[in-house]
mmCIF file with all atom_site columns, C-alpha atoms in Angstrom:
data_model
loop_
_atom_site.group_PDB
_atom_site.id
_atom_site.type_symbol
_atom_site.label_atom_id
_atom_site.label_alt_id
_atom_site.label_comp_id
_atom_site.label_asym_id
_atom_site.label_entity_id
_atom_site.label_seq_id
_atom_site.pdbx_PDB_ins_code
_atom_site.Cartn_x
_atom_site.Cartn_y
_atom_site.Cartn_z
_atom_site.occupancy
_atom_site.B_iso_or_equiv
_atom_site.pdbx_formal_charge
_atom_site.auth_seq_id
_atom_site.auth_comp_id
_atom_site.auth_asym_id
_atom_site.auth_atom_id
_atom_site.pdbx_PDB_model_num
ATOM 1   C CA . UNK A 1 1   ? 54.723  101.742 80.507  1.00 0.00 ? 1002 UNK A CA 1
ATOM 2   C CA . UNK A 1 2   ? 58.031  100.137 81.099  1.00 0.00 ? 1003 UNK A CA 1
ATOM 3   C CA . UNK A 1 3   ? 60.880  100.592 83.564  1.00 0.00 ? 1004 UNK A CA 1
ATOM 4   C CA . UNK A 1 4   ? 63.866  98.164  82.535  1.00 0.00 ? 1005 UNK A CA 1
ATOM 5   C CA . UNK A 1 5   ? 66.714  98.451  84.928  1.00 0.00 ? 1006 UNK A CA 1
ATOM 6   C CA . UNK A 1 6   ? 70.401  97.080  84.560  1.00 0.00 ? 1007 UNK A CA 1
ATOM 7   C CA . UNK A 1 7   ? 71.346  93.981  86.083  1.00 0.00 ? 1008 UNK A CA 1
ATOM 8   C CA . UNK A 1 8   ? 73.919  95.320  88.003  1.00 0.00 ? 1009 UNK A CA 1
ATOM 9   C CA . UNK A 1 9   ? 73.720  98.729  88.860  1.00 0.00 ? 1010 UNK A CA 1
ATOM 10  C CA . UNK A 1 10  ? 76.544  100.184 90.974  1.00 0.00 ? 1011 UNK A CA 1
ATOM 11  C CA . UNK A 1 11  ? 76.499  103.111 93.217  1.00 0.00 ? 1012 UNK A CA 1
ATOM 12  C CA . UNK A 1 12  ? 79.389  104.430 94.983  1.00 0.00 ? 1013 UNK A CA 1
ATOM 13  C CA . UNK A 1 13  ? 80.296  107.124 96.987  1.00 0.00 ? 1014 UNK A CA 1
ATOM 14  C CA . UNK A 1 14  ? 82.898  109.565 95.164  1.00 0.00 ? 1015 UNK A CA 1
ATOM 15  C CA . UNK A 1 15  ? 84.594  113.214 95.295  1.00 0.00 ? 1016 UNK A CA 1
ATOM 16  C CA . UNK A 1 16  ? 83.958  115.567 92.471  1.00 0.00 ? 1017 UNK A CA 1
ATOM 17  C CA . UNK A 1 17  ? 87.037  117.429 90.760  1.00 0.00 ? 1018 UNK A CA 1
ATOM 18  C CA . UNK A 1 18  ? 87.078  119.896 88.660  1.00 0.00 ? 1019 UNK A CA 1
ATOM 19  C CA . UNK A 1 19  ? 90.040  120.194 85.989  1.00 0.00 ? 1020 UNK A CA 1
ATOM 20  C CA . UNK A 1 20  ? 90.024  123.451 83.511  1.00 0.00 ? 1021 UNK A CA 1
ATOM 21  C CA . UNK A 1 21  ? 85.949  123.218 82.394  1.00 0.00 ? 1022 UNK A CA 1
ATOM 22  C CA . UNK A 1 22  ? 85.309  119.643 82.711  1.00 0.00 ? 1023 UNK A CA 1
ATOM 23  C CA . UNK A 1 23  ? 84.409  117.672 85.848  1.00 0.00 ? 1024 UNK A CA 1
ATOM 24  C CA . UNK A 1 24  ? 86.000  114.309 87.432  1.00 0.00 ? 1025 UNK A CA 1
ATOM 25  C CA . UNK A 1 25  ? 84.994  111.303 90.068  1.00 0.00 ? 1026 UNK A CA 1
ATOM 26  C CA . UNK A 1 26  ? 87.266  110.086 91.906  1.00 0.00 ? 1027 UNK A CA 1
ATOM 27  C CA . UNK A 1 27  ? 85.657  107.225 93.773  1.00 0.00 ? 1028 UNK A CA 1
ATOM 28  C CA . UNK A 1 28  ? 85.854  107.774 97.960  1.00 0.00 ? 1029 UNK A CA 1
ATOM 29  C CA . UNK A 1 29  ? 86.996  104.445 98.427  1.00 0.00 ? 1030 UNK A CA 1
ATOM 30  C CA . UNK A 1 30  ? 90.649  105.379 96.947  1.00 0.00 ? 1031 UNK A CA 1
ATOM 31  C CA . UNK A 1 31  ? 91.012  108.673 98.548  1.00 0.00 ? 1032 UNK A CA 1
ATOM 32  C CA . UNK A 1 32  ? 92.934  109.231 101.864 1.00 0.00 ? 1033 UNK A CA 1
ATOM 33  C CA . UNK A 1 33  ? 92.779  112.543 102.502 1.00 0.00 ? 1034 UNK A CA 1
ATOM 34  C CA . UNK A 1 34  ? 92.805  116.056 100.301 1.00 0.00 ? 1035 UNK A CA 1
ATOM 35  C CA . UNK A 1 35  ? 95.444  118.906 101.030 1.00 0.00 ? 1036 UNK A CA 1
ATOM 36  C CA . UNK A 1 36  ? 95.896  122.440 99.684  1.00 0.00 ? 1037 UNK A CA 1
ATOM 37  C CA . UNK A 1 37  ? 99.701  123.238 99.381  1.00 0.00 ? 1038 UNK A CA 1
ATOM 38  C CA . UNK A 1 38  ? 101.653 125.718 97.816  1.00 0.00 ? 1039 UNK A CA 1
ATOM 39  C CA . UNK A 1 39  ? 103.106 125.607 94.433  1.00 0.00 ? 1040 UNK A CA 1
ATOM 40  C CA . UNK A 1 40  ? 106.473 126.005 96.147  1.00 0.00 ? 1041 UNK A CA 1
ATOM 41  C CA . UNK A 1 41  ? 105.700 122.388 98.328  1.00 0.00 ? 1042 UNK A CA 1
ATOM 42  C CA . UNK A 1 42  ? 105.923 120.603 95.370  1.00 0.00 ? 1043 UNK A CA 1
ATOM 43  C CA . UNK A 1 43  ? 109.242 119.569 94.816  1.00 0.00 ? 1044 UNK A CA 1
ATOM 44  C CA . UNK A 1 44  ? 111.352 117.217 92.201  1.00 0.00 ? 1045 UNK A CA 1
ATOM 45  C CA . UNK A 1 45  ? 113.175 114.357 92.551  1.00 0.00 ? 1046 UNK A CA 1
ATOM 46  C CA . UNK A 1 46  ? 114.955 111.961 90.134  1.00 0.00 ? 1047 UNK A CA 1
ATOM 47  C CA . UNK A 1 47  ? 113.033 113.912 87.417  1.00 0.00 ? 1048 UNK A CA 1
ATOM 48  C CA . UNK A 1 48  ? 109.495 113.178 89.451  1.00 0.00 ? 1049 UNK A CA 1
ATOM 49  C CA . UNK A 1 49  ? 107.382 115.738 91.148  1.00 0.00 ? 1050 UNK A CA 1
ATOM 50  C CA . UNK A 1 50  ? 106.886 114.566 95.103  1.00 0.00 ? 1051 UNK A CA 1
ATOM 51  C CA . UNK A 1 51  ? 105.111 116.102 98.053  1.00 0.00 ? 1052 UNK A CA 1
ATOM 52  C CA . UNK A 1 52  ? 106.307 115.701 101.717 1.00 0.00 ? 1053 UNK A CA 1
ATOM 53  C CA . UNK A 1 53  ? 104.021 114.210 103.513 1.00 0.00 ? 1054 UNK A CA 1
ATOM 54  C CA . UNK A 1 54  ? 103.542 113.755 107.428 1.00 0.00 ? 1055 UNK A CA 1
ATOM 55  C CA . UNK A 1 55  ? 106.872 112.665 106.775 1.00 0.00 ? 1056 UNK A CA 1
ATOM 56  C CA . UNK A 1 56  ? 105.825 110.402 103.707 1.00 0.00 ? 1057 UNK A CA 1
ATOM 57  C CA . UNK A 1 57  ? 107.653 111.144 100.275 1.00 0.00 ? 1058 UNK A CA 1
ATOM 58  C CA . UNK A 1 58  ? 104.555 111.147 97.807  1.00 0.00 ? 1059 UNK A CA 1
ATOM 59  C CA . UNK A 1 59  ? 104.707 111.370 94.423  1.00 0.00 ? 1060 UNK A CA 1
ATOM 60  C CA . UNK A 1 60  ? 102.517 114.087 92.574  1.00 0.00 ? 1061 UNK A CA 1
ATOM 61  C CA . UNK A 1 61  ? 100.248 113.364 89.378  1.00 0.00 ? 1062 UNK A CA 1
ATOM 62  C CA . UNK A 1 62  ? 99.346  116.075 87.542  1.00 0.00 ? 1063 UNK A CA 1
ATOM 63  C CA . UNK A 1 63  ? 95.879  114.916 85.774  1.00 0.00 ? 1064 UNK A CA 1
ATOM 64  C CA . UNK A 1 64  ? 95.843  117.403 83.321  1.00 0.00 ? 1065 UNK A CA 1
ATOM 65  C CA . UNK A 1 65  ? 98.915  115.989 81.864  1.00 0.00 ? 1066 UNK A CA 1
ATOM 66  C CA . UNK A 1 66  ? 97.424  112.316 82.038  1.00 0.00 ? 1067 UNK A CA 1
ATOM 67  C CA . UNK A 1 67  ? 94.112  113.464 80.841  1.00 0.00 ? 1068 UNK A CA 1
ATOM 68  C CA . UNK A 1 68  ? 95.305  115.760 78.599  1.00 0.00 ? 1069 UNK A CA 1
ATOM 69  C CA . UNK A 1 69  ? 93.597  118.256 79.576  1.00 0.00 ? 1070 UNK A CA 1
ATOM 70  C CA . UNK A 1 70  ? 94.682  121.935 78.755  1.00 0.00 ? 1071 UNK A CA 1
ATOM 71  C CA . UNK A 1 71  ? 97.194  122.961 81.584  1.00 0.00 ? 1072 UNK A CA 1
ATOM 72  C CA . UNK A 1 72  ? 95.413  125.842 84.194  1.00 0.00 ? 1073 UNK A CA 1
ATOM 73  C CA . UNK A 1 73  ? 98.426  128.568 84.275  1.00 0.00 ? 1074 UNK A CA 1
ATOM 74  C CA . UNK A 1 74  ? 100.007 128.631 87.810  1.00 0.00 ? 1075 UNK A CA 1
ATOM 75  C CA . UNK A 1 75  ? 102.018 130.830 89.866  1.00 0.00 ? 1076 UNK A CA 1
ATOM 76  C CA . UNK A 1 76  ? 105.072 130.316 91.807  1.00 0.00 ? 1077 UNK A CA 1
ATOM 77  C CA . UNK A 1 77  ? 102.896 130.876 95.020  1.00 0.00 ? 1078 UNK A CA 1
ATOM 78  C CA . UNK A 1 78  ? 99.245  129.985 94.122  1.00 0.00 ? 1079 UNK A CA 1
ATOM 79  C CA . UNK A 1 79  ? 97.495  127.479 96.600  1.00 0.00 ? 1080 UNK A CA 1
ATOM 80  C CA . UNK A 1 80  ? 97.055  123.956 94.712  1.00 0.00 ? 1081 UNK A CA 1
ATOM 81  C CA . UNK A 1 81  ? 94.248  121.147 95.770  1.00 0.00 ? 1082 UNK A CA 1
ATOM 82  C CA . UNK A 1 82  ? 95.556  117.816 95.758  1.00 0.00 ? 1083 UNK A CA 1
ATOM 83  C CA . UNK A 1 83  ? 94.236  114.633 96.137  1.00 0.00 ? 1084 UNK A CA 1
ATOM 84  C CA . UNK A 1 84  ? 95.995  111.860 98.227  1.00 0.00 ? 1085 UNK A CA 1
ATOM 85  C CA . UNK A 1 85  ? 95.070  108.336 96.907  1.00 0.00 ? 1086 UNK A CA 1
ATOM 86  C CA . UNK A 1 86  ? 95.878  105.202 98.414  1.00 0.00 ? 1087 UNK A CA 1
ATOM 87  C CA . UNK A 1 87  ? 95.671  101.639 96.798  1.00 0.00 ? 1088 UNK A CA 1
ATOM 88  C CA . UNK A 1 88  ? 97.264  98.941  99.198  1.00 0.00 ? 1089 UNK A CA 1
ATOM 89  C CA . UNK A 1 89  ? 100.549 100.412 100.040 1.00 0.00 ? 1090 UNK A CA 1
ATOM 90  C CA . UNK A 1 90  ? 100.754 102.572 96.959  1.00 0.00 ? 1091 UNK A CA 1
ATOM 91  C CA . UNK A 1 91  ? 100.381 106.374 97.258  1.00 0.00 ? 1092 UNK A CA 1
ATOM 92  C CA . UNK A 1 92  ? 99.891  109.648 95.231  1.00 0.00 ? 1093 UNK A CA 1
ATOM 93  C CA . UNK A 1 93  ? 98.623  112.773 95.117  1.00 0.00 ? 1094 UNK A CA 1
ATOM 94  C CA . UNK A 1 94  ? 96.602  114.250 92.126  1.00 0.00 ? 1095 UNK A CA 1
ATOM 95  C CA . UNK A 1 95  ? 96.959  117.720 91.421  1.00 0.00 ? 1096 UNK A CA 1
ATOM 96  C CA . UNK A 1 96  ? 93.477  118.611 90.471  1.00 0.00 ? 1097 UNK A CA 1
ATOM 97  C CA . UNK A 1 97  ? 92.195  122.456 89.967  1.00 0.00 ? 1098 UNK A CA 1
ATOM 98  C CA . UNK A 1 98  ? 89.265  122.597 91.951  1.00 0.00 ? 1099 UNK A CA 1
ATOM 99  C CA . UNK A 1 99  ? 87.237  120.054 94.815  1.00 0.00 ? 1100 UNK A CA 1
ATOM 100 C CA . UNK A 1 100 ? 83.930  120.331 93.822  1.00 0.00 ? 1101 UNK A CA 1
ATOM 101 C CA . UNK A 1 101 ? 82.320  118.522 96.434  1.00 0.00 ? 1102 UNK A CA 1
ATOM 102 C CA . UNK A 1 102 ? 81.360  114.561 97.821  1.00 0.00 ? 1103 UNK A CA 1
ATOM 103 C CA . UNK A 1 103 ? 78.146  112.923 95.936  1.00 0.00 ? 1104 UNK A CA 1
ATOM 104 C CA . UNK A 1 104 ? 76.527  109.416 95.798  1.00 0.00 ? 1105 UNK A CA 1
ATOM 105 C CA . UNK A 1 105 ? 77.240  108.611 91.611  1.00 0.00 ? 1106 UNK A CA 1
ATOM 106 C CA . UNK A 1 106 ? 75.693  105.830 89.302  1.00 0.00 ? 1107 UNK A CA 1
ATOM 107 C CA . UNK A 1 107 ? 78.533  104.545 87.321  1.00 0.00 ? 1108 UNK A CA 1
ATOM 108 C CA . UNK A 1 108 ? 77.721  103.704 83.954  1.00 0.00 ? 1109 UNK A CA 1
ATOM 109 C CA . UNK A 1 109 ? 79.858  101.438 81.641  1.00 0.00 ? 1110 UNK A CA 1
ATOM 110 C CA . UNK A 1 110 ? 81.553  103.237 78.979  1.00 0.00 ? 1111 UNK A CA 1
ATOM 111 C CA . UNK A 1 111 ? 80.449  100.415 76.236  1.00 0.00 ? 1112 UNK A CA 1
ATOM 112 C CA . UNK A 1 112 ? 82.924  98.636  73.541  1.00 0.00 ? 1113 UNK A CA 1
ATOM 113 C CA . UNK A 1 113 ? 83.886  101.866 71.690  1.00 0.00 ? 1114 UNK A CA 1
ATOM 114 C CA . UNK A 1 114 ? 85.542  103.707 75.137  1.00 0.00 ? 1115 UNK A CA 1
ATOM 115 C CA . UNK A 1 115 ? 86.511  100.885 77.280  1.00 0.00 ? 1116 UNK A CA 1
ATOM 116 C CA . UNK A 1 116 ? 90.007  100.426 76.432  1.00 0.00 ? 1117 UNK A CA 1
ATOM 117 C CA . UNK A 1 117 ? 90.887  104.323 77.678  1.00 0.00 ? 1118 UNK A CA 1
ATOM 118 C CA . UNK A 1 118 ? 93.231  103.320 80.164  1.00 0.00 ? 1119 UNK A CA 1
ATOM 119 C CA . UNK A 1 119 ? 92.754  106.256 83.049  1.00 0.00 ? 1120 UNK A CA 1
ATOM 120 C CA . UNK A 1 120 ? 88.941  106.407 82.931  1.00 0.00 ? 1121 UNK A CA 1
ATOM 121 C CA . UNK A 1 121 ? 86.421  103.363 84.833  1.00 0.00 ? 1122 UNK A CA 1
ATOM 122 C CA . UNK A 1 122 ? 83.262  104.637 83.651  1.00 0.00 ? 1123 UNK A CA 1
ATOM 123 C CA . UNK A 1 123 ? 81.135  107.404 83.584  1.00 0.00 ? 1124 UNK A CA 1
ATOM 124 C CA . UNK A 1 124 ? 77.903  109.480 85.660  1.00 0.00 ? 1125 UNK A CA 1
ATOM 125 C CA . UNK A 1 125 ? 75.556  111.734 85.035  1.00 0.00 ? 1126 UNK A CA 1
ATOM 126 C CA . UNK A 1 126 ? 75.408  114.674 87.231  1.00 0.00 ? 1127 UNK A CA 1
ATOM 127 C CA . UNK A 1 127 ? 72.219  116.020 88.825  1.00 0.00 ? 1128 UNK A CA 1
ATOM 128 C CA . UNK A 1 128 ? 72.266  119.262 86.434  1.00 0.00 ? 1129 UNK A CA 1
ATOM 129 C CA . UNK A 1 129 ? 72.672  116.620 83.638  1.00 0.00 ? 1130 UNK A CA 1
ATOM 130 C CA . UNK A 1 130 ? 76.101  117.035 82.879  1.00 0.00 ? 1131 UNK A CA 1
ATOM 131 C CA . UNK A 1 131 ? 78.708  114.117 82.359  1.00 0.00 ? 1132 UNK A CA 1
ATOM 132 C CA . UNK A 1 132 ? 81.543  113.371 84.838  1.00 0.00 ? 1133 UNK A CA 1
ATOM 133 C CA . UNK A 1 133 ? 83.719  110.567 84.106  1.00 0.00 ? 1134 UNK A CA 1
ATOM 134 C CA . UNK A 1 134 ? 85.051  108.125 86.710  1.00 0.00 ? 1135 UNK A CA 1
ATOM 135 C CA . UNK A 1 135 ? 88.977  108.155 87.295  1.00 0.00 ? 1136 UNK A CA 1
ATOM 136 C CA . UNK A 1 136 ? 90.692  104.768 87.524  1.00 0.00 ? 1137 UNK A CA 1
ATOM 137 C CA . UNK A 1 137 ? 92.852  105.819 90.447  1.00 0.00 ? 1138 UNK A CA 1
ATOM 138 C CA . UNK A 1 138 ? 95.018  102.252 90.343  1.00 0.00 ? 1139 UNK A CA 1
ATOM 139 C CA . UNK A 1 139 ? 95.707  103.082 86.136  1.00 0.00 ? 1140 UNK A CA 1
ATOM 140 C CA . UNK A 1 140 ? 97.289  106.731 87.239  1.00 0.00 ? 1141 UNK A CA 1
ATOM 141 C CA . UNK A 1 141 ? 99.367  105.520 90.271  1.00 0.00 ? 1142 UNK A CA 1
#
């Protein structure tokens, strides 16, 4: 039998997400911390949602919204996960539903048909066989 492997094959270190039902990477490299806040913490200004920060204004992403992804119902006071992302000076924080946990991922290439989707990088498969796909952090800042 025959074992043909990829050229390049890249592994990476990344933190699974969980928005509604489906699951996220969001690759390690980008992220500079998580936080769990309180619906009330997130605040709006000049018609963007921010987060206060150690004294850092950050603006908030809501991925669902980006992803379009059916929006989880909140309320006023529920505890929200969010993601702080870095990319050279550039901050923000991704609202995200649920932190599912840190794992070593395969990406795999989307092909011709889904490259061009602008937020996603590429793609893994999970251990229990399901399909996460790989956020492009720097395309949602």
């Amino acid at each position: 039998f025959t074992i043909r492997l990829p050229l390049t094959l890249a592994i990476i270190q990344a933190l699974l997400i969980a928005l509604g039902e489906e699951k996220y990477a969001i690759p390690l490299s980008a992220i500079d911390s998580t936080i769990k806040v309180n619906m009330n913490d997130i605040k709006t200004i000049q018609n963007r949602e921010v987060i206060l920060l150690r004294g850092s204004v950050i603006p908030v992403v809501r991925l669902e919204h980006e992803l379009q992804v059916p929006e989880k119902t909140r309320q006023e006071n529920e505890e929200l996960y969010i993601v702080i992302v870095q990319i050279g000076e550039r901050r923000a924080g991704f609202l995200v539903d649920e932190l599912i946990g840190q794992q070593e991922i395969v990406i795999k290439s989307m092909g011709t048909l889904l490259g061009g989707i602008r937020c996603i990088a590429g793609a893994t498969i999970l251990g229990d066989g399901q399909v996460a796909l790989i956020l492009d952090v720097a395309a949602l800042m």
